[in-house]
Amino acid sequence: METNNYSIETENLSLWYGDFQALIDVSVNIPAGKITSLIGPSGCGKTTLLRCFNRVNERYGNVTTKGKIQILGKNIYDPDVSLLELRKTVGMVFQRPNPLPISVYDNILFGLRIHSPFRSLTRSQSDEIVQEALTSVFLWDDLKDKLKTRATSLQLEQQQKLCIARLLPLKPQIILMDEPCSALDAKGTLAVEELMSVLSGTYTFLIVTHNMAQARRVSSECIYMFLGELIEHRETQALFETPEHPKTADYVQMRYG
Amino acid sequence: MKRAELIFQSIALITLAVAFILFWNFGKGMSFVENGLLSDTTATDSYAVLQENLNRMIPVLLGSILLSVAIAFYLEEYLVRTNWKYQIIARQIVILASIPSLLYGLLGLYFFVFQSEKGSFFTHALTVVLLVMPRTIQSTQRAIRGVDISIREAAFALGAKKWRVIVDHVFPHAFSAIMAGIFTVISRALAVAALIIVVYVWTKHTLQSGDTFYIPGSAIVLLLSSLLSSVFSSFLEAKTNCT
């Protein structure tokens, strides 16, 4: 199915909220199995672009989209695309950790349960899935005795890791992250970043961040956006050290922003 | 926390018990309206009359509450705010809900009871529906809006269907707020019913047969001002909802 090494490809993607154009002719290719970061000043369309990829934007009603988005070689605006399947393939982590207010155990199984027939999971299968998911985000040791506690009572860092862990049983290909560390302290940020680098071979990560140091640390490619337009997309190091576009240079060298 | 809850619960229980005892004694000892308090009934003592009325009205009350909750979920979850259907329904509800419940009670008493010789089941049911539904819809809408958007986003982003999000997350979260709203509405409806009974009994004893029931002019002025003020409040409320 995959014809090249890109997980996400967009062609002349434009998006309007009512009359306001939030994205202007964005064409971008996101490489598979790597971490790509989206940077830019507030209101430049980073989050909007991210939210296009699992079509959560459409819930807000007055959104018009033009152009093409291909995820794993398939146009996601085709009429035969199932939104539920799309969101299974493209997981999302939000700015504020938002575990569902149920137990840790049920949080991890929630996604799987809604995608599989009623009561098709046996107890031992569920236990195994939960252990596997928590182990891959390094939470198993901390939480193995707290599986029945409410997820919202955990520390923020653990909550955010749990939000990543609950995507994993669905076996997503792509994980979108909308400023995943902005609610966390330095230690929590470090933990999430480490987790991302460990998982990056298996999953494609696209991360929106305001923290340029973070973009530099974690991502292999970096996209700079400004007022709805994609200004520059290059390897992270090159973008930060020798930006081609003067607007990028202004931003990454912190002349403003 | 625990202790406060315990104290609260015991106070509530004691109040209930006292109310029950008082009610029981009054009910046994007095028989003040010969042909029924609220509707055409043959029972004589007020306890039996009230019981008969409650037996008829409770299904109406429960039905209209359930319907209201369903309408509120439909409005909030399935209609977009800018949709014309939402606008029309929501505005009507806001206007109806902002009218003081006493006005509905008086309306029921005057048009439904005095005008039609004997009150019928239908007229009472209509009063109860008018009294209960708009407010229940409104309080349920507020409860639903109070559910944190991040919970919906999390569930939607995992691929959950809308009804699943509602059943699994929005409803359980809004549940206590919805119940709080429902009980407030019920308590208001009961209080209005009590007031109406007092008015009814007094007028029953003072009016000769053939007299018409009338409301003093000053009361009409007050009622109209109250109506005006509630329409104004509903106008403001609709304005804040739209944005």
Coordinates of N, CA, C and O in Angstrom, one line a residue, chain A residues 125-252:
Chain A
Q125 N -6.6 -11.7 28.0 CA -6.1 -10.8 26.9 C -6.0 -9.4 27.3 O -5.0 -8.7 27.1
S126 N -7.1 -8.9 28.0 CA -7.1 -7.5 28.5 C -5.9 -7.2 29.4 O -5.2 -6.2 29.2
D127 N -5.7 -8.1 30.3 CA -4.6 -7.9 31.3 C -3.3 -7.8 30.5 O -2.4 -6.9 30.8
E128 N -3.1 -8.6 29.5 CA -1.9 -8.7 28.8 C -1.7 -7.3 28.0 O -0.6 -6.8 28.0
I129 N -2.8 -6.9 27.4 CA -2.7 -5.7 26.6 C -2.4 -4.5 27.5 O -1.5 -3.7 27.1
V130 N -3.0 -4.4 28.6 CA -2.7 -3.3 29.6 C -1.3 -3.3 30.0 O -0.6 -2.3 30.0
Q131 N -0.8 -4.5 30.3 CA 0.6 -4.6 30.8 C 1.6 -4.2 29.7 O 2.5 -3.4 29.9
E132 N 1.3 -4.6 28.5 CA 2.1 -4.3 27.4 C 2.2 -2.8 27.1 O 3.2 -2.2 26.9
A133 N 1.0 -2.2 27.1 CA 0.9 -0.8 26.8 C 1.6 0.0 27.9 O 2.3 1.0 27.6
L134 N 1.4 -0.3 29.1 CA 2.0 0.4 30.2 C 3.5 0.2 30.2 O 4.3 1.1 30.6
T135 N 3.9 -1.0 29.9 CA 5.4 -1.3 29.8 C 6.0 -0.4 28.8 O 7.1 0.2 29.0
S136 N 5.4 -0.3 27.6 CA 6.0 0.5 26.5 C 6.1 2.0 26.8 O 6.9 2.7 26.2
V137 N 5.3 2.5 27.8 CA 5.5 3.9 28.1 C 6.2 4.0 29.5 O 6.1 5.1 30.1
F138 N 6.8 3.0 29.9 CA 7.5 2.9 31.2 C 6.7 3.3 32.4 O 7.1 4.0 33.3
L139 N 5.4 2.9 32.4 CA 4.6 3.2 33.6 C 4.2 1.9 34.3 O 3.6 2.0 35.4
W140 N 4.5 0.8 33.8 CA 4.1 -0.5 34.4 C 4.5 -0.6 35.9 O 3.7 -0.9 36.8
D141 N 5.8 -0.3 36.1 CA 6.3 -0.4 37.5 C 5.6 0.5 38.5 O 5.3 0.2 39.6
D142 N 5.3 1.7 38.0 CA 4.7 2.7 38.9 C 3.2 2.4 39.1 O 2.6 2.6 40.2
L143 N 2.6 1.8 38.1 CA 1.1 1.7 38.1 C 0.6 0.3 38.3 O -0.6 0.1 38.4
K144 N 1.4 -0.7 38.4 CA 0.9 -2.0 38.3 C 0.0 -2.3 39.5 O -0.9 -3.2 39.5
D145 N 0.2 -1.6 40.6 CA -0.7 -1.8 41.8 C -1.8 -0.8 41.8 O -2.6 -0.7 42.7
K146 N -1.8 0.1 40.8 CA -2.9 1.2 40.8 C -3.8 1.1 39.6 O -4.3 2.1 39.2
L147 N -3.9 -0.1 39.0 CA -4.7 -0.2 37.8 C -6.1 0.2 38.0 O -6.8 0.6 37.0
K148 N -6.6 0.1 39.2 CA -8.1 0.4 39.4 C -8.3 1.8 39.9 O -9.4 2.2 40.1
T149 N -7.2 2.6 40.0 CA -7.4 4.0 40.5 C -7.9 4.8 39.3 O -7.6 4.5 38.1
R150 N -8.6 5.9 39.6 CA -9.0 6.8 38.6 C -7.9 7.4 37.9 O -7.0 8.0 38.6
A151 N -7.9 7.4 36.6 CA -6.7 8.0 35.9 C -6.5 9.5 36.1 O -5.4 9.9 36.1
T152 N -7.6 10.2 36.4 CA -7.4 11.6 36.6 C -6.7 12.0 37.9 O -6.4 13.1 38.2
S153 N -6.5 10.9 38.8 CA -5.9 11.2 40.1 C -4.4 11.0 40.0 O -3.7 11.2 41.0
L154 N -3.8 10.6 38.8 CA -2.4 10.4 38.7 C -1.7 11.7 38.6 O -2.3 12.8 38.4
Q155 N -0.3 11.7 38.7 CA 0.4 12.9 38.4 C 0.3 13.3 36.9 O 0.1 12.4 36.1
L156 N 0.5 14.6 36.6 CA 0.3 15.0 35.2 C 1.2 14.2 34.3 O 0.7 13.8 33.2
E157 N 2.4 14.0 34.7 CA 3.4 13.3 33.8 C 2.8 11.9 33.5 O 2.8 11.5 32.3
Q158 N 2.4 11.2 34.5 CA 1.8 9.9 34.3 C 0.6 9.9 33.5 O 0.4 9.0 32.6
Q159 N -0.2 11.0 33.7 CA -1.4 11.1 32.9 C -1.1 11.2 31.4 O -1.7 10.5 30.6
Q160 N -0.1 12.0 31.1 CA 0.2 12.2 29.7 C 0.8 11.0 29.1 O 0.5 10.6 28.0
K161 N 1.6 10.2 29.9 CA 2.1 9.0 29.4 C 1.0 8.0 29.2 O 1.0 7.2 28.2
L162 N 0.0 8.0 30.1 CA -1.1 7.1 29.9 C -1.9 7.5 28.6 O -2.4 6.6 28.0
C163 N -2.0 8.8 28.3 CA -2.7 9.2 27.1 C -2.0 8.6 25.9 O -2.6 8.3 24.9
I164 N -0.6 8.5 26.0 CA 0.1 7.9 24.9 C -0.2 6.4 24.9 O -0.4 5.7 23.9
A165 N -0.1 5.8 26.1 CA -0.3 4.3 26.2 C -1.6 3.8 25.7 O -1.7 2.8 25.1
R166 N -2.7 4.7 25.9 CA -4.0 4.2 25.5 C -4.1 4.1 24.0 O -5.1 3.6 23.5
L167 N -3.2 4.8 23.3 CA -3.3 4.7 21.8 C -2.7 3.4 21.3 O -3.1 2.9 20.3
L168 N -1.7 2.9 22.1 CA -0.9 1.8 21.5 C -1.7 0.5 21.3 O -1.4 -0.1 20.2
P169 N -2.7 0.1 22.1 CA -3.4 -1.1 21.8 C -4.1 -1.1 20.4 O -4.4 -2.1 19.8
L170 N -4.4 0.1 19.9 CA -5.1 0.3 18.7 C -4.1 0.1 17.5 O -4.5 0.1 16.3
K171 N -2.8 0.0 17.8 CA -1.8 -0.2 16.8 C -1.9 1.0 15.8 O -2.0 0.7 14.6
P172 N -1.7 2.2 16.2 CA -1.8 3.3 15.3 C -0.5 3.3 14.4 O 0.5 2.7 14.8
Q173 N -0.5 4.0 13.3 CA 0.7 4.2 12.5 C 1.3 5.5 12.8 O 2.5 5.7 12.7
I174 N 0.4 6.5 13.1 CA 0.8 7.9 13.3 C 0.3 8.4 14.6 O -0.8 8.1 15.0
I175 N 1.2 9.1 15.3 CA 0.7 9.7 16.5 C 0.9 11.2 16.4 O 2.0 11.7 16.2
L176 N -0.2 12.0 16.6 CA -0.2 13.4 16.5 C -0.1 13.9 17.9 O -0.8 13.5 18.8
M177 N 0.8 14.9 18.1 CA 0.9 15.4 19.5 C 0.8 17.0 19.5 O 1.5 17.6 18.8
D178 N -0.2 17.5 20.2 CA -0.4 18.9 20.2 C 0.2 19.5 21.5 O -0.4 19.4 22.6
E179 N 1.4 20.0 21.4 CA 2.1 20.5 22.6 C 2.0 19.6 23.8 O 1.5 20.0 24.8
P180 N 2.5 18.4 23.7 CA 2.3 17.4 24.7 C 3.0 17.7 26.0 O 2.6 17.1 27.0
C181 N 3.9 18.6 26.0 CA 4.7 18.8 27.2 C 4.4 20.2 27.9 O 5.0 20.5 28.9
S182 N 3.5 20.9 27.3 CA 3.3 22.3 27.8 C 2.7 22.3 29.2 O 2.8 23.3 29.9
A183 N 2.1 21.2 29.6 CA 1.5 21.2 31.0 C 2.4 20.5 32.0 O 2.1 20.4 33.1
L184 N 3.6 20.1 31.5 CA 4.5 19.3 32.3 C 5.7 20.0 32.8 O 6.1 21.0 32.1
D185 N 6.3 19.6 33.9 CA 7.5 20.2 34.3 C 8.7 19.6 33.6 O 8.5 18.8 32.7
A186 N 9.9 20.1 33.9 CA 11.1 19.7 33.2 C 11.3 18.2 33.2 O 11.6 17.5 32.2
K187 N 11.0 17.5 34.4 CA 11.2 16.1 34.5 C 10.2 15.3 33.6 O 10.6 14.4 32.9
G188 N 9.0 15.8 33.7 CA 7.9 15.2 32.9 C 8.2 15.3 31.4 O 8.0 14.4 30.7
T189 N 8.7 16.5 31.0 CA 9.0 16.8 29.6 C 10.1 15.8 29.2 O 9.9 15.2 28.1
L190 N 11.1 15.7 30.0 CA 12.2 14.8 29.6 C 11.7 13.3 29.4 O 12.0 12.7 28.5
A191 N 10.8 12.9 30.4 CA 10.3 11.6 30.3 C 9.5 11.3 29.0 O 9.7 10.3 28.3
V192 N 8.7 12.3 28.7 CA 7.8 12.1 27.5 C 8.7 12.2 26.2 O 8.5 11.4 25.3
E193 N 9.7 13.1 26.2 CA 10.6 13.1 25.1 C 11.4 11.8 24.9 O 11.5 11.3 23.8
E194 N 11.9 11.3 26.0 CA 12.6 10.0 25.9 C 11.7 8.9 25.3 O 12.0 8.1 24.5
L195 N 10.4 8.9 25.8 CA 9.5 8.0 25.3 C 9.3 8.1 23.8 O 9.2 7.1 23.1
M196 N 9.2 9.3 23.4 CA 9.0 9.5 21.9 C 10.1 9.0 21.2 O 9.9 8.3 20.1
S197 N 11.4 9.2 21.6 CA 12.5 8.8 20.8 C 12.5 7.2 20.8 O 12.9 6.6 19.8
V198 N 12.1 6.6 21.9 CA 12.1 5.1 21.9 C 11.1 4.6 20.9 O 11.3 3.6 20.2
L199 N 9.9 5.3 20.9 CA 8.8 4.7 20.1 C 8.9 5.2 18.6 O 8.2 4.6 17.8
S200 N 9.8 6.1 18.3 CA 9.8 6.7 17.0 C 10.0 5.8 15.8 O 9.5 6.0 14.8
G201 N 10.8 4.7 16.0 CA 11.0 3.8 14.9 C 9.7 3.1 14.5 O 9.5 2.9 13.3
T202 N 8.9 2.8 15.5 CA 7.6 2.1 15.2 C 6.5 3.0 14.7 O 5.7 2.6 13.9
Y203 N 6.5 4.2 15.2 CA 5.4 5.1 14.9 C 5.9 6.4 14.2 O 7.0 6.8 14.5
T204 N 5.1 7.0 13.5 CA 5.4 8.3 12.9 C 4.9 9.4 13.9 O 3.7 9.3 14.2
F205 N 5.7 10.3 14.3 CA 5.3 11.3 15.3 C 5.2 12.6 14.6 O 6.1 13.0 13.8
L206 N 4.1 13.4 14.8 CA 4.1 14.7 14.4 C 3.7 15.6 15.6 O 2.7 15.3 16.3
I207 N 4.7 16.5 16.0 CA 4.5 17.2 17.2 C 4.5 18.7 17.0 O 5.3 19.2 16.3
V208 N 3.4 19.3 17.6 CA 3.4 20.7 17.6 C 4.0 21.2 18.9 O 3.7 20.7 19.9
T209 N 4.9 22.2 18.7 CA 5.5 22.7 20.0 C 5.9 24.1 19.9 O 6.1 24.7 18.8
H210 N 5.8 24.8 21.0 CA 6.2 26.2 21.1 C 7.6 26.3 21.6 O 8.2 27.4 21.6
N211 N 8.1 25.2 22.0 CA 9.4 25.1 22.7 C 10.4 24.7 21.6 O 10.5 23.6 21.2
M212 N 11.2 25.7 21.2 CA 12.1 25.4 20.1 C 13.2 24.5 20.5 O 13.7 23.7 19.7
A213 N 13.6 24.6 21.7 CA 14.7 23.7 22.2 C 14.2 22.3 22.1 O 14.9 21.4 21.7
Q214 N 12.9 22.1 22.4 CA 12.3 20.8 22.3 C 12.3 20.3 20.9 O 12.7 19.1 20.6
A215 N 11.9 21.1 20.0 CA 11.9 20.7 18.6 C 13.3 20.3 18.1 O 13.4 19.3 17.4
R216 N 14.3 21.0 18.6 CA 15.6 20.7 18.2 C 16.1 19.4 18.8 O 16.8 18.6 18.2
R217 N 15.7 19.2 20.1 CA 16.1 17.9 20.8 C 15.5 16.7 20.2 O 16.2 15.7 19.9
V218 N 14.2 16.7 19.9 CA 13.5 15.5 19.6 C 13.3 15.2 18.1 O 13.2 14.0 17.7
S219 N 13.2 16.2 17.3 CA 12.7 15.9 16.0 C 13.8 15.8 14.9 O 14.9 16.4 15.1
S220 N 13.5 15.0 13.9 CA 14.6 14.9 12.9 C 14.2 15.8 11.7 O 15.1 16.2 11.0
E221 N 12.9 16.1 11.6 CA 12.6 17.1 10.6 C 11.7 18.2 11.2 O 11.1 17.9 12.2
C222 N 11.8 19.4 10.7 CA 11.1 20.5 11.3 C 10.4 21.3 10.3 O 10.9 21.5 9.2
I223 N 9.1 21.7 10.6 CA 8.3 22.5 9.7 C 8.1 23.9 10.4 O 7.6 23.9 11.5
Y224 N 8.4 25.0 9.6 CA 8.0 26.3 10.2 C 6.8 26.8 9.5 O 6.8 26.9 8.2
M225 N 5.8 27.3 10.2 CA 4.6 27.8 9.6 C 4.5 29.3 10.1 O 4.9 29.6 11.2
F226 N 3.9 30.1 9.2 CA 3.6 31.5 9.6 C 2.3 31.9 8.9 O 2.2 31.8 7.7
L227 N 1.4 32.4 9.7 CA 0.1 32.9 9.3 C -0.6 31.9 8.2 O -1.0 32.4 7.2
G228 N -0.6 30.7 8.6 CA -1.3 29.7 7.7 C -0.5 29.2 6.6 O -1.0 28.3 5.9
E229 N 0.7 29.7 6.4 CA 1.5 29.2 5.2 C 2.6 28.4 5.7 O 3.2 28.7 6.8
L230 N 3.0 27.4 5.0 CA 4.2 26.6 5.3 C 5.4 27.4 4.7 O 5.5 27.6 3.5
I231 N 6.3 27.8 5.6 CA 7.4 28.6 5.1 C 8.6 27.7 4.7 O 9.2 27.9 3.7
E232 N 8.9 26.8 5.7 CA 10.1 26.0 5.4 C 10.0 24.6 6.0 O 9.4 24.5 7.1
H233 N 10.4 23.6 5.3 CA 10.4 22.3 5.9 C 11.7 21.6 5.5 O 12.0 21.3 4.4
R234 N 12.5 21.4 6.5 CA 13.9 20.8 6.3 C 14.2 19.9 7.5 O 13.5 19.8 8.4
E235 N 15.4 19.4 7.4 CA 15.9 18.6 8.5 C 16.1 19.6 9.7 O 16.5 20.8 9.5
T236 N 15.8 19.2 10.9 CA 15.8 20.1 12.0 C 17.1 20.9 12.2 O 17.1 22.1 12.3
Q237 N 18.2 20.2 12.1 CA 19.5 20.9 12.3 C 19.7 22.0 11.3 O 20.1 23.1 11.6
A238 N 19.4 21.6 10.0 CA 19.6 22.6 9.0 C 18.7 23.8 9.1 O 19.1 24.9 8.9
L239 N 17.4 23.5 9.5 CA 16.5 24.6 9.7 C 16.9 25.6 10.7 O 16.8 26.8 10.6
F240 N 17.5 25.0 11.8 CA 17.8 25.9 12.9 C 19.2 26.6 12.6 O 19.4 27.7 13.1
E241 N 20.1 25.9 12.0 CA 21.4 26.5 11.8 C 21.5 27.3 10.6 O 22.2 28.4 10.6
T242 N 21.0 26.9 9.5 CA 21.1 27.7 8.3 C 19.7 27.8 7.6 O 19.4 27.3 6.6
P243 N 18.8 28.6 8.3 CA 17.5 28.7 7.7 C 17.5 29.5 6.4 O 18.3 30.4 6.2
E244 N 16.7 29.0 5.4 CA 16.8 29.5 4.1 C 15.9 30.8 4.0 O 16.3 31.8 3.3
H245 N 14.8 30.8 4.6 CA 13.8 31.9 4.5 C 14.1 32.9 5.6 O 14.3 32.5 6.8
P246 N 14.1 34.2 5.3 CA 14.3 35.2 6.3 C 13.3 35.1 7.5 O 13.7 35.4 8.6
K247 N 12.0 34.7 7.2 CA 11.0 34.7 8.3 C 11.4 33.6 9.2 O 11.2 33.7 10.4
T248 N 11.9 32.4 8.7 CA 12.3 31.3 9.6 C 13.5 31.8 10.4 O 13.5 31.6 11.6
A249 N 14.4 32.5 9.8 CA 15.6 33.0 10.5 C 15.2 33.9 11.7 O 15.6 33.7 12.8
D250 N 14.2 34.8 11.4 CA 13.7 35.7 12.4 C 13.2 34.9 13.6 O 13.4 35.2 14.8
Y251 N 12.5 33.8 13.3 CA 11.8 33.1 14.4 C 12.8 32.2 15.1 O 12.8 32.2 16.4
V252 N 13.6 31.4 14.4 CA 14.4 30.4 15.1 C 15.6 31.1 15.8 O 16.1 30.6 16.8

